[in-house]
């Protein structure tokens, strides 16, 4: 690019900064930062996907919303590598080329978002001030022209900033105020008088963002005048309510941007911590809040998401219809009655057979969108139920949407980080060694475990879609238990790898050859499949009658087995046998560490002892993260007669979410080779 042709200095790097003075807490600070990045990426991607596939959303308002989401996505991706590089790996150095490229993209997408907000303000103005001409003025062609003008404006900005940096050189080794490159922060370290470049930057910002903000304020002045001329208060509120989302988006974008610009350009004595906080708020707040605001406040977007992710299937009769018909019987077998107590989650039906006075409970599971009914016959106690129902967190159904945010973040982080480990091990020849092959197997099992529970977890918490067919439930528990056993086996093999590397390092490479590693992985993979293969067949042979409500938002063998009203003794003992097999893995792991500890204690040098034990820290963490929750959950299901439902659900969610999330983080932070290769892939040192 022309920007960098003449950029020279004695040193070729800047130093990035995140929260000065809190370097020791960067790993912990990275957790909420990663959560915010994940929310931004997931939320904006979902809005783009919904608008793309839903024909009913192919309208100007939603086209502009998709442009806003695209700008937020690009803005997030522009800063993601350097922010995570500084927080996770303390990789502060960034070359002038990379810095100027990032700075250009950050400002370009920021000004792009400003332009899109102007287009959305014009859309609101036309819809309220001139609704009769809205469809004829804002046609698809006009929307496309507006989009092209916005893009052309950014191209002009790109060339302007390119020319401003064509002949600028910088002092090397200077410390920036943010974990990304920001124009007012970078330009103060130029060799030449930075006043000219700073003036050009301020002029561009005032010309682009300043004029955009003035147009938005002018459009809302006209909107307010039109609304106040309306006589009916309800119509006034209705018209203003259509602007709430856009007003929130304008506020969360312009307030941090103006504050950061004033801080850098006019308030030179501002604390570096304040600058760092303002910079992170400026880049993270709009991409995080915009999709949340539009999803919660725009009924059309919310309904489209529900329709896309809600399972298709026959629906039960409506509550209104049942109330009109009252309690009726069909062929003397079925009795239906609407929920009398108004509880949206569980309603109890009590009816009496005219001859035998039998009591029957009917559980009605549903939500504000639909009511799902399970009906039982009176003449048989062993009737097969047509479906199971999952559960989120009892008593917190009204906040499931908010609980889903950290859950989605954990899933995204675990899937992304395990994929990164697999990619790095696959593409780096220096990592083609037994230890990293086993690590890639661990990443595969974590990926499988995450993907097995992801669909039902998100459906339950995001859309309250709790229904699952028995076949899907049996298949899900097969994959969950299969990948769980596979992870247990991989941890056992990794403990053997550590034992051999410490106890007999001279024969390590001759014993653990690539062929033997491949055979070991294949044997344990087949073993995991064969062990859990009987589960779906044994569960299908059971009879399920009056119980259909599971204890989790996914299917587990012991949970489904407990719903059976037929004899499940064989399933109980076989499941207990599988649990003992996994526990035997933990026993062998403990035994291997006894031999490792014995070997380490025989080393004379204290420094060598610590060095040997340090190679085992990552594996010990992975073992504890995996076995503590799964052992607790197994004992709760099989022996906890009076266990708390909340404690069981929390333990089960930890068992499925924490190991896939923490294993790649632990190995990246503690294993230098993995960390260096990942940083190399992202162009960081």
XYZ file of C-alpha atoms in Angstrom:
685
model
C 0.000 0.000 0.000
C 1.095 3.552 -0.636
C 0.728 4.441 3.025
C 3.835 2.579 4.031
C 6.257 3.165 1.193
C 8.131 6.004 2.920
C 7.457 5.198 6.571
C 10.848 4.794 8.169
C 12.404 5.032 11.602
C 15.199 3.687 13.680
C 12.788 1.251 15.327
C 9.938 -0.447 13.533
C 7.493 -1.031 16.364
C 4.970 0.635 18.632
C 4.030 -0.749 22.059
C 0.328 -1.344 22.741
C -1.173 -0.880 26.209
C -4.214 -2.236 28.070
C -5.081 -0.773 31.481
C -1.644 0.469 32.613
C -0.679 -0.793 36.068
C -2.882 -3.896 35.841
C -0.548 -6.083 33.770
C -0.671 -8.912 36.340
C -4.455 -9.111 36.009
C -4.547 -9.143 32.193
C -5.612 -12.802 32.038
C -8.606 -12.101 34.270
C -9.462 -8.874 32.472
C -9.453 -10.848 29.220
C -12.481 -12.892 30.356
C -15.063 -10.046 30.240
C -13.327 -8.578 27.181
C -13.631 -11.925 25.352
C -17.265 -12.119 26.426
C -17.961 -8.694 24.944
C -16.205 -9.578 21.681
C -18.168 -12.818 21.461
C -21.483 -11.049 22.052
C -20.615 -8.533 19.344
C -19.650 -11.196 16.799
C -22.565 -13.508 17.577
C -25.226 -10.803 17.802
C -24.312 -8.995 14.596
C -23.819 -12.242 12.665
C -27.256 -13.440 13.770
C -28.914 -10.193 12.652
C -27.200 -10.421 9.254
C -28.260 -14.046 8.855
C -31.889 -13.418 9.837
C -32.242 -10.442 7.485
C -30.644 -12.402 4.646
C -32.868 -15.500 4.882
C -36.189 -13.897 5.891
C -38.090 -12.479 2.915
C -40.333 -10.417 5.197
C -37.287 -8.412 6.349
C -36.209 -7.374 2.866
C -37.158 -3.752 3.487
C -35.135 -0.496 3.642
C -35.160 -0.299 7.444
C -33.667 -3.781 7.773
C -31.226 -3.260 4.904
C -29.801 -0.315 6.845
C -29.757 -2.428 10.010
C -27.770 -5.109 8.185
C -25.289 -2.437 7.062
C -24.972 -1.300 10.686
C -24.302 -4.891 11.769
C -21.714 -5.348 9.006
C -19.909 -2.176 10.115
C -19.969 -3.343 13.744
C -18.622 -6.755 12.736
C -15.747 -5.261 10.761
C -14.961 -2.792 13.556
C -14.830 -5.667 16.055
C -12.636 -7.866 13.862
C -10.236 -4.961 13.188
C -9.178 -4.730 16.844
C -9.707 -8.325 18.017
C -6.174 -9.710 17.257
C -4.206 -6.977 19.027
C -6.510 -6.719 22.054
C -6.409 -10.466 22.724
C -2.697 -10.587 21.899
C -1.915 -8.037 24.604
C -4.277 -9.503 27.212
C -3.513 -13.196 26.705
C 0.110 -13.289 25.588
C 1.494 -9.845 26.574
C 2.353 -9.357 22.889
C 2.612 -5.576 22.962
C 4.786 -4.943 19.910
C 3.139 -4.014 16.626
C 4.963 -2.922 13.479
C 4.349 0.440 11.848
C 2.789 -1.259 8.828
C 0.365 -3.323 10.874
C -0.425 -0.329 13.090
C -1.242 1.967 10.194
C -3.341 -0.710 8.469
C -5.322 -1.312 11.661
C -5.740 2.421 12.273
C -7.060 2.932 8.747
C -9.614 0.147 9.065
C -10.721 1.204 12.558
C -11.430 4.780 11.453
C -12.908 3.723 8.099
C -15.463 1.362 9.670
C -16.160 3.866 12.431
C -17.032 6.542 9.877
C -18.977 3.926 7.899
C -21.143 3.301 10.962
C -21.673 7.038 11.314
C -22.889 7.207 7.699
C -25.247 4.275 8.209
C -26.765 5.990 11.263
C -27.500 9.022 9.043
C -29.247 6.770 6.495
C -31.298 5.191 9.294
C -32.268 8.660 10.561
C -33.485 9.515 7.036
C -35.462 6.259 7.009
C -37.178 7.199 10.308
C -37.843 10.722 8.998
C -39.571 9.396 5.865
C -41.595 6.803 7.812
C -42.967 9.394 10.265
C -43.051 12.701 8.376
C -44.105 11.369 4.968
C -45.403 7.798 5.360
C -47.445 7.856 2.130
C -44.323 8.385 0.007
C -42.106 6.065 2.054
C -42.497 3.025 -0.223
C -42.076 5.057 -3.422
C -39.021 7.016 -2.236
C -37.095 4.315 -0.366
C -37.237 1.607 -3.005
C -34.723 -1.219 -3.196
C -32.855 0.674 -5.898
C -32.702 3.843 -3.795
C -31.479 1.833 -0.806
C -28.734 0.358 -2.975
C -27.740 3.826 -4.215
C -27.539 5.098 -0.624
C -25.363 2.120 0.283
C -23.039 2.799 -2.675
C -22.749 6.479 -1.734
C -21.820 5.507 1.817
C -19.133 3.120 0.538
C -17.813 5.717 -1.927
C -17.531 8.185 0.933
C -15.352 5.735 2.849
C -13.143 5.163 -0.206
C -12.525 8.921 -0.399
C -11.671 8.918 3.297
C -9.298 5.993 2.801
C -7.320 7.796 0.115
C -7.278 10.980 2.193
C -5.747 9.294 5.208
C -3.361 7.396 2.912
C -2.034 10.658 1.492
C -1.684 12.155 4.974
C 0.651 9.317 6.005
C 2.573 9.024 2.747
C 5.686 10.843 3.954
C 5.362 10.526 7.740
C 7.986 8.759 9.842
C 7.706 7.900 13.523
C 9.746 7.555 16.687
C 10.140 3.826 17.303
C 9.468 2.023 20.571
C 6.819 4.502 21.746
C 4.010 3.336 24.019
C 0.476 3.891 22.725
C -2.498 4.471 25.012
C -4.673 1.636 23.699
C -4.467 -2.011 22.626
C -5.169 -0.830 19.067
C -3.887 1.972 16.856
C -5.853 5.214 17.055
C -4.959 8.231 14.885
C -4.609 10.950 17.588
C -2.578 8.502 19.664
C -0.190 7.525 16.848
C 0.349 10.900 15.196
C 1.918 12.529 18.268
C 5.005 10.297 17.797
C 5.812 11.456 14.254
C 9.233 13.019 13.516
C 7.761 15.976 11.719
C 5.462 18.568 13.210
C 2.389 16.505 14.104
C 0.166 19.579 13.969
C -0.582 19.214 10.238
C -1.542 15.533 10.430
C -3.498 16.156 13.626
C -5.340 19.024 11.932
C -6.138 16.811 8.922
C -7.433 14.103 11.247
C -9.610 16.554 13.175
C -10.933 18.051 9.937
C -11.886 14.598 8.598
C -13.587 13.699 11.856
C -15.539 16.956 11.968
C -16.396 16.692 8.277
C -17.553 13.098 8.443
C -18.847 12.417 11.957
C -19.675 16.052 12.778
C -21.843 16.595 9.693
C -23.434 13.185 10.201
C -24.429 14.085 13.750
C -25.841 17.432 12.596
C -27.972 15.701 9.932
C -29.242 13.220 12.529
C -30.157 16.002 14.954
C -31.863 17.958 12.167
C -33.891 14.909 11.106
C -35.050 14.332 14.683
C -36.023 17.981 15.010
C -38.330 17.496 12.009
C -39.578 14.188 13.404
C -40.343 15.785 16.773
C -42.213 18.634 15.087
C -44.340 16.153 13.132
C -45.048 14.012 16.189
C -46.051 16.983 18.351
C -48.506 18.095 15.674
C -50.320 14.781 16.105
C -53.336 15.176 18.382
C -53.687 11.644 19.758
C -51.162 10.881 22.565
C -51.177 7.169 21.700
C -50.132 7.926 18.126
C -47.379 10.197 19.409
C -46.021 7.442 21.634
C -46.296 4.894 18.828
C -44.393 7.117 16.401
C -41.649 7.902 18.919
C -41.320 4.252 19.947
C -40.188 3.400 16.391
C -37.186 5.702 16.927
C -36.037 4.351 20.302
C -33.618 1.776 18.858
C -32.004 4.275 16.518
C -31.677 6.902 19.269
C -29.970 4.342 21.506
C -27.600 3.355 18.677
C -26.736 7.017 18.011
C -26.095 7.638 21.714
C -23.869 4.598 22.294
C -21.836 5.441 19.176
C -21.326 9.207 19.338
C -20.910 9.749 23.080
C -17.806 7.489 23.475
C -16.334 8.653 20.155
C -16.642 12.361 21.001
C -15.346 11.771 24.544
C -12.273 9.899 23.281
C -11.541 12.464 20.586
C -11.765 15.380 23.044
C -9.573 13.524 25.533
C -6.803 12.954 22.973
C -6.923 16.254 21.126
C -7.762 18.794 23.832
C -7.070 17.245 27.249
C -3.412 16.228 27.109
C -3.143 15.747 30.882
C -5.791 13.010 31.033
C -4.780 9.839 32.877
C -3.649 6.940 30.685
C -6.096 4.643 32.483
C -9.009 6.931 31.577
C -7.845 7.012 27.932
C -7.607 3.220 27.878
C -11.116 2.794 29.315
C -12.606 5.317 26.881
C -10.881 3.603 23.959
C -12.248 0.186 24.863
C -15.746 1.594 25.450
C -15.603 3.376 22.086
C -14.744 0.182 20.198
C -16.729 -2.421 22.169
C -19.919 -0.721 23.340
C -21.654 -0.055 19.966
C -21.020 -3.547 18.454
C -22.175 -5.201 21.692
C -25.275 -3.112 22.420
C -26.636 -2.507 18.899
C -27.743 -6.108 18.189
C -29.116 -6.465 21.728
C -31.127 -3.238 21.439
C -32.583 -4.092 18.034
C -33.353 -7.689 19.022
C -35.164 -6.705 22.213
C -36.989 -3.614 20.938
C -37.835 -4.655 17.363
C -40.636 -7.181 17.399
C -40.149 -8.153 13.751
C -36.491 -9.096 14.269
C -37.294 -11.014 17.441
C -40.162 -12.890 15.788
C -38.025 -13.779 12.753
C -35.325 -15.236 15.023
C -37.927 -17.303 16.867
C -39.408 -18.630 13.627
C -35.996 -19.622 12.288
C -34.816 -21.489 15.379
C -38.108 -22.869 16.656
C -38.535 -26.583 15.899
C -41.176 -27.533 13.393
C -43.808 -29.973 14.548
C -47.429 -30.421 15.502
C -48.646 -28.021 18.088
C -51.091 -28.734 20.819
C -54.499 -27.105 21.078
C -54.652 -23.536 22.236
C -55.524 -22.592 25.780
C -58.458 -20.474 24.640
C -59.987 -23.344 22.733
C -59.621 -25.718 25.662
C -61.238 -23.217 28.018
C -64.179 -22.862 25.663
C -64.695 -26.601 25.444
C -64.078 -27.255 29.152
C -63.180 -30.685 30.420
C -64.126 -33.243 27.765
C -63.482 -36.932 27.278
C -62.747 -38.768 24.045
C -63.787 -42.453 23.881
C -63.599 -42.584 27.664
C -59.826 -42.345 27.501
C -58.587 -38.733 27.228
C -59.444 -35.854 29.500
C -58.411 -32.280 28.680
C -58.678 -29.161 30.752
C -57.054 -25.768 30.482
C -54.632 -24.522 33.069
C -56.701 -22.904 35.811
C -54.044 -21.240 37.921
C -52.582 -19.083 35.154
C -49.048 -20.531 35.522
C -47.394 -20.252 32.087
C -44.928 -23.061 32.723
C -46.675 -25.916 34.467
C -50.411 -26.478 34.781
C -51.984 -29.387 36.658
C -55.067 -31.196 35.405
C -57.129 -33.215 37.839
C -60.072 -35.178 36.568
C -61.996 -38.139 37.862
C -63.076 -41.206 35.971
C -66.804 -41.715 36.562
C -66.330 -45.384 37.444
C -62.934 -45.689 39.126
C -62.273 -42.150 40.549
C -58.695 -42.152 39.233
C -56.576 -39.016 39.529
C -54.548 -37.845 36.550
C -51.869 -35.134 36.291
C -51.415 -33.327 33.041
C -48.310 -31.180 32.749
C -48.549 -28.321 30.371
C -45.150 -26.960 29.437
C -44.963 -23.824 27.397
C -44.306 -20.155 27.229
C -45.892 -16.973 26.022
C -45.586 -18.094 22.411
C -47.189 -21.494 22.668
C -48.537 -24.074 25.120
C -47.357 -27.638 24.736
C -49.513 -30.418 26.047
C -48.763 -33.978 27.064
C -51.850 -36.192 27.310
C -52.046 -39.534 29.032
C -54.681 -42.212 28.753
C -56.556 -43.476 31.773
C -56.880 -47.098 30.825
C -53.132 -47.851 30.708
C -50.260 -46.938 33.037
C -47.533 -47.820 30.486
C -48.427 -45.559 27.593
C -45.430 -44.352 25.549
C -44.995 -40.570 25.643
C -44.417 -38.856 22.265
C -41.729 -36.412 23.397
C -39.451 -35.247 26.203
C -39.168 -31.728 27.569
C -35.906 -30.072 28.524
C -35.551 -27.507 31.273
C -33.410 -24.412 31.792
C -33.042 -23.066 35.321
C -36.261 -23.502 37.330
C -37.608 -20.246 38.703
C -35.496 -18.107 36.374
C -37.433 -18.614 33.139
C -38.050 -14.862 32.818
C -34.294 -14.157 32.604
C -33.326 -17.074 30.343
C -32.527 -14.652 27.511
C -29.989 -12.849 29.691
C -28.552 -16.112 31.016
C -28.082 -17.211 27.404
C -25.568 -14.393 26.772
C -22.709 -15.811 28.907
C -23.610 -19.334 27.754
C -23.304 -18.301 24.102
C -20.024 -16.592 24.865
C -18.622 -19.696 26.516
C -19.646 -21.847 23.552
C -18.104 -19.445 21.042
C -14.847 -19.117 22.957
C -14.535 -22.893 23.392
C -15.300 -23.670 19.729
C -12.999 -20.946 18.411
C -10.079 -21.727 20.737
C -10.196 -25.488 20.134
C -10.335 -24.908 16.376
C -7.297 -22.619 16.659
C -5.358 -25.331 18.514
C -6.273 -27.929 15.884
C -5.277 -25.568 13.072
C -1.944 -24.665 14.652
C -1.009 -28.288 15.424
C -2.009 -29.304 11.899
C -0.068 -26.575 10.069
C 3.090 -26.316 12.197
C 5.640 -29.097 11.508
C 7.456 -28.337 14.775
C 4.320 -29.386 16.680
C 4.085 -32.789 14.997
C 5.047 -34.591 18.209
C 3.136 -37.039 20.476
C 2.326 -34.434 23.128
C 0.642 -32.136 20.596
C -1.115 -34.999 18.823
C -2.729 -35.877 22.152
C -3.557 -32.215 22.690
C -5.293 -32.122 19.317
C -7.290 -35.230 20.331
C -8.317 -33.416 23.501
C -9.410 -30.429 21.397
C -11.456 -32.735 19.121
C -13.257 -34.296 22.089
C -13.929 -30.837 23.547
C -15.296 -29.664 20.197
C -17.545 -32.716 19.952
C -18.773 -32.209 23.514
C -19.604 -28.547 22.828
C -21.353 -29.198 19.515
C -23.373 -32.086 20.991
C -25.092 -29.908 23.584
C -25.084 -26.568 21.731
C -28.427 -26.878 19.813
C -30.640 -27.788 22.768
C -28.907 -25.413 25.194
C -29.440 -22.425 22.895
C -33.005 -23.419 22.018
C -33.883 -23.760 25.686
C -32.336 -20.534 26.937
C -32.748 -18.221 23.942
C -36.136 -19.316 22.564
C -37.587 -21.431 25.379
C -38.089 -24.265 22.855
C -38.003 -27.208 25.252
C -39.458 -30.039 23.182
C -37.176 -32.859 21.985
C -38.157 -36.175 20.406
C -36.998 -39.425 22.043
C -34.845 -40.331 19.023
C -33.056 -36.966 19.077
C -32.648 -37.238 22.850
C -31.128 -40.723 22.639
C -28.769 -39.594 19.865
C -27.658 -36.543 21.838
C -26.882 -38.500 25.007
C -24.913 -41.011 22.887
C -22.651 -38.267 21.521
C -22.311 -36.492 24.883
C -21.300 -39.665 26.724
C -19.136 -40.826 23.811
C -17.075 -37.632 23.682
C -16.935 -37.569 27.495
C -15.420 -41.044 27.584
C -13.094 -40.085 24.739
C -11.834 -37.060 26.701
C -11.254 -39.247 29.751
C -9.212 -41.673 27.640
C -7.193 -38.844 26.086
C -6.346 -37.474 29.541
C -5.140 -40.948 30.521
C -2.883 -41.169 27.460
C -1.542 -37.684 28.137
C -0.613 -38.717 31.692
C 1.313 -41.675 30.218
C 3.033 -39.242 27.843
C 4.118 -37.050 30.794
C 5.263 -40.099 32.782
C 7.396 -41.381 29.909
C 8.888 -37.931 29.192
C 10.008 -37.551 32.841
C 10.758 -41.141 33.854
C 12.559 -42.270 30.707
C 13.251 -39.266 28.449
C 15.974 -41.051 26.428
C 13.532 -43.664 25.131
C 10.587 -41.253 24.761
C 10.885 -40.752 21.000
C 11.544 -44.430 20.311
C 8.508 -45.617 22.324
C 5.960 -42.957 21.325
C 6.438 -43.042 17.570
C 3.882 -41.526 15.212
C 2.560 -44.979 14.302
C 2.006 -45.925 17.948
C 0.347 -42.606 18.681
C -2.054 -43.163 15.781
C -2.838 -46.690 17.005
C -3.443 -45.459 20.559
C -5.822 -42.760 19.366
C -7.686 -45.230 17.156
C -8.010 -47.797 19.967
C -9.396 -45.281 22.443
C -11.763 -43.855 19.830
C -13.205 -47.308 19.100
C -13.364 -48.051 22.832
C -15.417 -44.888 23.469
C -17.885 -45.756 20.703
C -18.326 -49.380 21.795
C -18.824 -48.490 25.459
C -21.710 -46.058 24.884
C -23.189 -47.756 21.794
C -25.752 -49.784 23.844
C -27.172 -46.636 25.494
C -29.672 -45.612 22.766
C -30.942 -49.191 22.351
C -31.366 -49.895 26.064
C -33.148 -46.576 26.592
C -35.429 -47.206 23.629
C -36.449 -50.556 25.113
C -37.735 -48.866 28.276
C -41.293 -47.651 28.747
C -41.935 -44.021 29.622
C -45.316 -43.017 30.944
C -46.202 -40.204 33.310
C -42.843 -38.439 33.474
C -41.395 -36.517 30.560
C -39.637 -33.519 32.107
C -35.843 -33.878 32.077
C -33.522 -32.231 34.598
C -31.252 -30.395 32.147
C -31.260 -28.498 28.880
C -29.745 -31.546 27.154
C -30.124 -35.320 27.462
C -28.019 -37.490 29.789
C -28.328 -41.255 30.166
C -28.982 -41.250 33.891
C -31.556 -38.459 33.550
C -33.566 -40.184 30.796
C -33.285 -43.554 32.543
C -34.902 -42.163 35.700
C -38.039 -41.211 33.736
C -38.797 -44.820 32.831
C -41.726 -46.502 34.576
C -40.521 -49.981 33.584
C -37.651 -51.883 35.152
C -34.387 -50.001 34.473
C -32.072 -52.096 36.649
C -29.959 -53.240 33.696
C -29.540 -49.632 32.501
C -28.615 -48.509 35.992
C -25.850 -51.081 36.387
C -24.532 -50.626 32.844
C -24.403 -46.854 33.309
C -22.659 -47.389 36.620
C -20.176 -49.676 34.848
C -19.404 -46.911 32.300
C -18.893 -44.457 35.154
C -16.503 -46.913 36.828
C -14.562 -47.236 33.573
C -14.039 -43.485 33.497
C -13.162 -43.515 37.169
C -10.589 -46.207 36.436
C -9.017 -43.763 33.988
C -8.675 -41.280 36.841
C -7.121 -43.990 39.048
C -4.495 -44.768 36.398
C -3.846 -41.029 35.981
C -3.288 -40.707 39.738
C -0.995 -43.755 39.658
C 1.066 -42.268 36.823
C 1.539 -39.089 38.826
C 2.675 -41.116 41.825
C 5.493 -42.534 39.650
C 6.175 -39.066 38.213
C 6.439 -37.582 41.704
C 8.719 -40.434 42.790
C 10.977 -39.782 39.793
C 11.022 -36.020 40.342
C 11.910 -36.377 44.027
C 14.940 -38.403 42.956
C 16.336 -35.468 40.972
C 19.086 -33.698 42.888
C 18.651 -30.150 41.552
C 15.735 -28.175 42.959
C 15.535 -26.151 39.741
C 15.312 -29.320 37.636
C 12.520 -30.635 39.870
C 10.460 -27.503 39.333
C 11.156 -27.619 35.597
C 9.957 -31.237 35.396
C 6.817 -30.576 37.431
C 6.067 -27.447 35.403
C 5.564 -29.600 32.285
C 2.668 -31.330 34.075
C 0.767 -28.263 35.286
C -1.448 -27.935 32.184
C -2.410 -31.609 32.269
C -3.174 -31.553 36.014
C -5.451 -28.535 35.493
C -7.244 -30.319 32.630
C -7.733 -33.441 34.787
C -9.203 -31.472 37.693
C -11.445 -29.374 35.431
C -12.839 -32.546 33.835
C -13.152 -35.091 36.657
C -14.421 -32.949 39.540
C -17.726 -31.885 37.844
C -18.409 -35.241 36.171
C -17.842 -37.218 39.373
C -20.053 -34.856 41.359
C -22.815 -35.054 38.735
C -22.712 -38.859 38.567
C -23.110 -39.217 42.341
C -25.893 -36.619 42.397
C -27.945 -38.528 39.820
C -27.424 -42.000 41.224
C -27.329 -41.445 44.975
C -28.670 -37.947 45.652
C -32.205 -38.639 46.765
C -32.808 -35.158 48.180
C -30.487 -33.173 45.957
C -31.253 -29.573 45.041
C -32.391 -29.192 41.389
C -30.436 -25.962 41.043
C -27.244 -27.622 42.311
C -27.661 -30.489 39.829
C -28.291 -28.159 36.899
C -25.341 -25.946 37.809
C -23.022 -28.949 38.140
C -24.198 -30.368 34.806
C -23.655 -27.069 33.002
C -20.165 -26.783 34.510
C -19.431 -30.343 33.363
C -20.338 -29.510 29.741
C -19.147 -25.908 29.446
C -16.029 -25.488 31.574
C -13.632 -28.197 30.222
C -14.005 -27.218 26.525
C -13.657 -23.574 27.521
C -10.708 -23.826 29.905
C -8.550 -26.547 28.313
C -7.365 -24.488 25.313
C -6.855 -21.414 27.519
C -4.784 -23.420 30.020
C -2.622 -25.007 27.324
C -2.154 -21.716 25.449
C -1.136 -19.813 28.566
C 1.113 -22.530 30.052
C 2.645 -24.101 26.920
C 5.201 -21.781 25.337
C 5.389 -23.619 21.998
C 1.622 -23.431 21.463
C 1.520 -19.796 22.518
C 4.348 -18.766 20.200
C 2.885 -20.547 17.195
C -0.575 -19.035 17.747
C 0.950 -15.580 18.027
C 2.930 -16.262 14.868
C -0.255 -17.160 12.980
C -1.776 -13.826 13.985
C 1.385 -11.901 13.096
C 2.174 -11.028 16.709
C 5.463 -11.480 18.548
